[in-house]
Coordinates of C-alpha atoms in Angstrom, one line a residue:
M1 CA 26.8 140.9 199.2
N2 CA 23.3 142.3 199.8
H3 CA 20.9 142.3 196.8
L4 CA 18.3 144.9 196.5
K5 CA 14.8 144.1 195.6
A6 CA 13.7 145.4 192.2
D7 CA 11.5 148.0 193.7
E8 CA 14.4 149.4 195.8
Y9 CA 16.4 150.5 192.6
L10 CA 14.8 153.9 193.1
S11 CA 16.8 155.6 190.4
F12 CA 14.9 153.8 187.8
D13 CA 11.8 155.9 188.9
W14 CA 13.4 159.1 190.1
G15 CA 14.9 160.3 186.8
M16 CA 14.3 160.5 183.2
T17 CA 17.1 159.3 180.8
Y18 CA 18.3 162.9 179.8
L19 CA 20.3 161.5 177.0
T20 CA 20.6 162.4 173.4
G21 CA 20.7 158.7 172.6
I22 CA 18.1 156.2 173.9
S23 CA 14.9 158.0 174.9
D24 CA 12.4 157.4 177.6
L25 CA 9.5 155.3 176.9
S26 CA 6.4 157.5 176.1
P27 CA 3.1 156.6 177.9
R28 CA 1.5 156.1 174.5
A29 CA 4.3 153.6 173.5
L30 CA 3.9 151.7 176.7
R31 CA 0.2 151.4 176.2
Y32 CA 0.7 150.1 172.7
M33 CA 3.3 147.5 173.9
M34 CA 0.7 146.0 176.1
R35 CA -1.0 144.7 173.0
P36 CA -0.8 141.0 172.2
H37 CA 2.5 139.8 170.7
S38 CA 1.3 136.8 168.7
M39 CA 2.8 136.6 165.1
T40 CA 0.5 133.7 164.4
S41 CA -2.6 135.9 164.3
V42 CA -4.2 136.1 160.9
D43 CA -4.1 139.9 161.4
F44 CA -0.4 140.2 162.1
F45 CA 1.0 140.6 158.6
N46 CA -1.7 143.1 157.7
Y47 CA -0.8 145.0 160.8
Y48 CA 2.9 144.7 159.9
N49 CA 2.4 145.8 156.2
E50 CA 0.3 148.8 157.4
T51 CA 3.0 149.9 159.7
I52 CA 5.6 149.7 156.9
E53 CA 3.5 151.9 154.6
L54 CA 3.1 154.4 157.4
I55 CA 6.9 154.6 157.8
K56 CA 7.5 155.0 154.1
K57 CA 4.9 157.7 154.1
Y58 CA 6.8 159.9 156.6
M59 CA 10.2 158.9 155.1
H60 CA 8.8 160.0 151.8
T61 CA 10.1 157.0 150.0
K62 CA 9.1 154.2 147.6
S63 CA 12.2 152.2 148.5
D64 CA 12.0 148.7 150.1
L65 CA 11.9 148.9 153.9
V66 CA 14.0 146.1 155.6
P67 CA 13.9 145.3 159.3
V68 CA 17.1 144.5 161.1
V69 CA 16.8 143.1 164.7
G70 CA 19.3 144.2 167.3
P71 CA 20.8 147.4 168.8
G72 CA 21.0 150.5 166.8
R73 CA 24.5 149.7 165.7
A74 CA 23.2 146.6 164.0
A75 CA 21.6 148.8 161.3
M76 CA 24.9 150.7 160.8
D77 CA 26.7 147.4 160.5
A78 CA 24.2 146.0 158.1
A79 CA 24.3 149.0 155.8
L80 CA 28.0 149.1 155.5
N81 CA 28.4 145.3 155.4
S82 CA 25.7 144.9 152.7
F83 CA 26.5 147.6 150.3
L84 CA 30.3 147.8 150.5
E85 CA 32.8 145.1 149.6
P86 CA 36.4 144.6 150.9
G87 CA 38.7 147.0 149.4
E88 CA 36.1 149.6 148.3
K89 CA 36.3 153.2 149.3
C90 CA 33.7 155.0 151.5
L91 CA 33.9 158.7 152.4
F92 CA 32.8 159.2 156.0
I93 CA 31.7 162.8 156.8
D94 CA 32.4 163.4 160.4
N95 CA 31.5 166.1 162.9
G96 CA 31.0 164.1 166.1
Y97 CA 31.3 160.8 167.7
W98 CA 28.9 158.8 165.5
G99 CA 30.4 160.2 162.3
R100 CA 33.7 158.8 163.4
Y101 CA 32.5 155.5 164.9
P102 CA 32.0 153.5 161.7
V103 CA 35.5 154.5 160.6
D104 CA 37.2 153.2 163.8
V105 CA 35.0 150.1 164.5
I106 CA 33.0 148.9 161.5
A107 CA 34.8 149.7 158.3
P108 CA 38.1 147.9 159.4
H109 CA 36.1 144.8 160.3
Y110 CA 34.9 144.4 156.8
G111 CA 38.0 145.5 155.0
I112 CA 36.3 148.8 153.8
K113 CA 38.8 151.6 152.9
P114 CA 37.6 154.6 154.8
E115 CA 38.3 158.2 153.7
L116 CA 37.6 160.7 156.6
L117 CA 36.4 164.2 156.1
S118 CA 36.3 165.7 159.6
F119 CA 34.8 169.0 160.9
R120 CA 34.9 170.5 164.4
V121 CA 32.0 169.6 166.5
E122 CA 31.0 173.2 167.2
K123 CA 31.1 174.2 163.6
Q124 CA 28.7 173.6 160.8
I125 CA 29.7 171.2 157.8
D126 CA 31.5 173.3 155.3
L127 CA 29.8 172.4 152.0
D128 CA 32.6 174.0 149.9
V129 CA 35.0 171.5 151.5
V130 CA 32.6 168.6 150.9
E131 CA 32.4 169.6 147.2
R132 CA 36.0 169.8 146.7
K133 CA 36.5 166.5 148.3
L134 CA 33.8 164.8 146.0
K135 CA 35.4 166.5 142.9
D136 CA 38.7 165.1 143.8
A137 CA 37.7 161.6 145.0
G138 CA 34.2 161.1 143.5
K139 CA 34.9 158.5 141.0
A140 CA 36.9 156.4 143.3
L141 CA 34.2 156.3 145.9
K142 CA 31.7 153.5 146.3
A143 CA 29.6 155.4 149.0
I144 CA 29.3 158.5 151.1
H145 CA 28.1 157.9 154.8
L146 CA 26.6 160.9 156.7
I147 CA 25.0 161.3 160.2
H148 CA 21.6 163.1 159.8
V149 CA 21.6 164.4 163.3
E150 CA 24.9 163.9 165.3
T151 CA 23.8 162.5 168.6
E152 CA 26.8 163.8 170.5
I153 CA 26.0 167.5 170.0
G154 CA 22.5 167.5 168.3
S155 CA 23.7 169.1 165.1
V156 CA 21.3 168.7 162.1
N157 CA 23.5 168.1 159.1
P158 CA 22.7 169.3 155.6
V159 CA 21.6 166.0 154.1
K160 CA 19.7 167.5 151.1
Q161 CA 22.6 169.8 150.1
I162 CA 25.2 166.9 150.4
G163 CA 22.8 164.7 148.5
D164 CA 22.7 167.3 145.6
L165 CA 26.6 167.5 145.6
I166 CA 26.9 163.7 145.4
K167 CA 24.4 163.7 142.3
E168 CA 26.7 166.2 140.7
H169 CA 30.2 164.9 141.5
A170 CA 29.8 161.3 142.4
P171 CA 26.6 160.0 140.8
D172 CA 27.6 156.4 140.9
A173 CA 28.3 156.4 144.6
L174 CA 25.7 155.2 147.2
F175 CA 24.5 157.9 149.6
I176 CA 24.1 156.2 152.9
V177 CA 22.4 158.2 155.7
D178 CA 22.2 157.4 159.5
S179 CA 18.8 159.0 160.6
A180 CA 18.9 157.2 164.0
S181 CA 18.6 160.4 166.0
A182 CA 16.6 162.3 163.3
F183 CA 13.5 160.3 162.3
P184 CA 10.7 161.0 162.8
G185 CA 11.5 164.2 164.7
N186 CA 13.1 165.9 161.7
P187 CA 12.0 166.2 158.0
L188 CA 13.2 163.3 156.0
E189 CA 12.7 163.3 152.1
T190 CA 14.5 160.2 151.3
D191 CA 13.8 160.0 147.6
K192 CA 14.0 163.7 146.8
W193 CA 17.3 164.0 148.7
G194 CA 18.8 161.2 146.7
I195 CA 19.3 159.0 149.7
D196 CA 20.0 155.4 148.5
V197 CA 20.2 153.8 152.0
D198 CA 18.7 155.3 155.2
Y199 CA 18.5 153.6 158.6
Y200 CA 17.0 154.5 161.9
V201 CA 16.1 152.9 165.3
S202 CA 13.1 152.3 167.5
H203 CA 14.5 153.9 170.7
K204 CA 15.1 157.5 169.8
G205 CA 12.5 159.5 167.9
F206 CA 9.9 156.8 168.3
N207 CA 10.2 156.7 172.1
G208 CA 10.3 153.0 172.2
P209 CA 12.6 150.3 173.5
S210 CA 15.9 149.4 171.6
G211 CA 15.9 146.3 169.4
L212 CA 14.2 147.1 166.0
N213 CA 15.7 149.1 163.2
F214 CA 14.6 149.7 159.6
V215 CA 16.8 150.2 156.5
S216 CA 15.5 151.7 153.3
V217 CA 17.0 150.3 150.3
G218 CA 16.6 152.3 147.1
K219 CA 16.8 151.0 143.5
K220 CA 20.5 151.8 143.1
A221 CA 21.4 150.2 146.4
R222 CA 19.5 147.1 145.5
E223 CA 21.4 146.8 142.2
V224 CA 24.7 147.2 144.1
L225 CA 23.6 144.4 146.5
D226 CA 22.5 142.1 143.6
K227 CA 25.8 142.6 141.7
R228 CA 28.2 141.9 144.6
R229 CA 31.1 139.8 143.8
S230 CA 31.3 138.4 147.4
V231 CA 28.6 137.4 149.8
P232 CA 28.1 139.9 152.8
S233 CA 29.6 138.6 155.9
G234 CA 27.4 137.3 158.7
W235 CA 23.7 136.5 158.6
M236 CA 21.7 138.8 160.9
T237 CA 23.5 142.0 159.8
N238 CA 23.2 141.2 156.1
I239 CA 20.4 143.0 154.2
R240 CA 20.1 140.1 151.9
T241 CA 19.1 137.9 154.7
W242 CA 16.2 140.2 155.6
L243 CA 15.2 140.8 152.0
D244 CA 14.9 137.0 151.4
T245 CA 13.4 135.8 154.6
W246 CA 11.1 138.8 155.4
V247 CA 10.5 141.1 152.6
N248 CA 10.4 139.0 149.4
C249 CA 8.4 136.0 150.6
P250 CA 4.8 135.1 151.3
N251 CA 3.6 136.2 154.8
D252 CA 3.0 132.5 156.0
S253 CA 6.6 131.5 155.1
R254 CA 8.6 134.2 156.9
H255 CA 11.4 132.8 159.1
C256 CA 12.4 133.9 162.5
L257 CA 8.9 134.4 163.5
E258 CA 9.4 133.7 167.1
S259 CA 12.3 136.2 167.4
F260 CA 10.7 139.3 165.8
P261 CA 10.5 142.1 168.5
I262 CA 6.7 142.7 168.4
P263 CA 6.7 145.1 171.4
Q264 CA 9.1 147.4 169.6
L265 CA 6.8 147.2 166.5
H266 CA 3.9 148.2 168.6
A267 CA 5.9 151.1 170.0
V268 CA 6.8 152.3 166.5
R269 CA 3.1 152.1 165.5
A270 CA 2.2 154.3 168.5
K271 CA 4.3 157.2 167.2
L272 CA 3.1 156.7 163.6
E273 CA -0.5 156.8 164.5
L274 CA 0.1 159.9 166.5
L275 CA 1.7 161.5 163.4
E276 CA -1.5 160.6 161.5
I277 CA -3.6 162.3 164.1
M278 CA -1.5 165.4 164.5
G279 CA -0.5 165.7 160.8
E280 CA 3.1 165.9 159.7
D281 CA 3.5 169.6 159.5
F282 CA 2.2 170.3 163.0
Y283 CA 4.1 167.3 164.5
L284 CA 7.5 168.5 163.0
K285 CA 6.8 172.1 164.1
K286 CA 6.4 170.9 167.7
Y287 CA 9.9 169.4 167.4
E288 CA 11.3 172.4 165.9
I289 CA 10.0 174.7 168.6
A290 CA 11.3 172.4 171.3
S291 CA 14.8 172.2 169.7
R292 CA 15.0 175.9 169.4
A293 CA 14.1 176.4 173.0
L294 CA 16.6 173.9 174.1
R295 CA 19.4 175.4 172.0
E296 CA 18.6 178.9 173.2
G297 CA 18.7 177.7 176.8
I298 CA 22.1 176.1 176.4
R299 CA 23.5 179.3 174.8
H300 CA 22.3 181.4 177.7
M301 CA 23.9 179.0 180.2
T302 CA 27.3 179.4 178.5
Q303 CA 30.1 181.9 179.4
P304 CA 30.4 184.0 177.5
V305 CA 26.6 184.0 176.8
G306 CA 26.1 182.6 173.2
A307 CA 29.2 180.3 173.2
L308 CA 28.6 176.8 172.0
I309 CA 29.6 174.0 174.4
A310 CA 32.2 171.7 173.0
R311 CA 33.1 168.3 174.4
G312 CA 35.7 167.9 177.2
P313 CA 36.6 169.9 180.2
A314 CA 35.0 173.1 178.8
C315 CA 31.6 171.4 179.2
E316 CA 30.7 172.1 182.9

């Protein structure tokens, strides 16, 4: 078998990713990733803590922010593993691949009892249907899980409105939101919208490499974690692990220092500092204009013009 030299894999250089999931590395992120990676520097934890405060500023939250190292699914795994115990019910609102994924893959692994509320991918989530479901099942639900932006089709789901419905009809349940494809390219008002747990990744809106995720843990979620009857499964995808070994301990005693993905942290910082320079309103408006242009372009490419593209053979 003939092996190509690295510089002969030309497709690496010819094309952009062109995916709704992992993004291409921005030149700014690449420049930041060239910074030193030492965690033994006296400045490192100041730098880390500053980065955390910037993230919380644009998430609009006072919640604890917990790192979870691994692929993007590690954050989803940690959120469900940590805040739901075996036998507890979680309502999964589904209008695409990622809304359904935790029902099929993660919930069964931890003995979580999923209730699925599905909507067609080419339709908006019907809030009246969500409200009826919460009225019927609200008291039995331990949590409600929602995808902020469904990666499969790019739909922006009504997080605020669903948060309001949860406050009214299921106030004891945790509101868990997957903002992996949403943040920081979409508005995110974590505290105002009643989000108890929100997680996102470094390789989408931050235009960095995969490997670093953050999970916000609100007061109600922290109380649920502290009152668990059983210990969450696993270690790396256990929010308690990261709270104990990274958040709630002195800087010089943090564990896993050699394995924390510093290049990814630098990449995240690159986008946060750009946000600081541009200002949040201008930055979000740029993304809104780009998304509207893309959607209009797709609508005019369909036959008949204006039809939405659904998954499967119809997508040509």
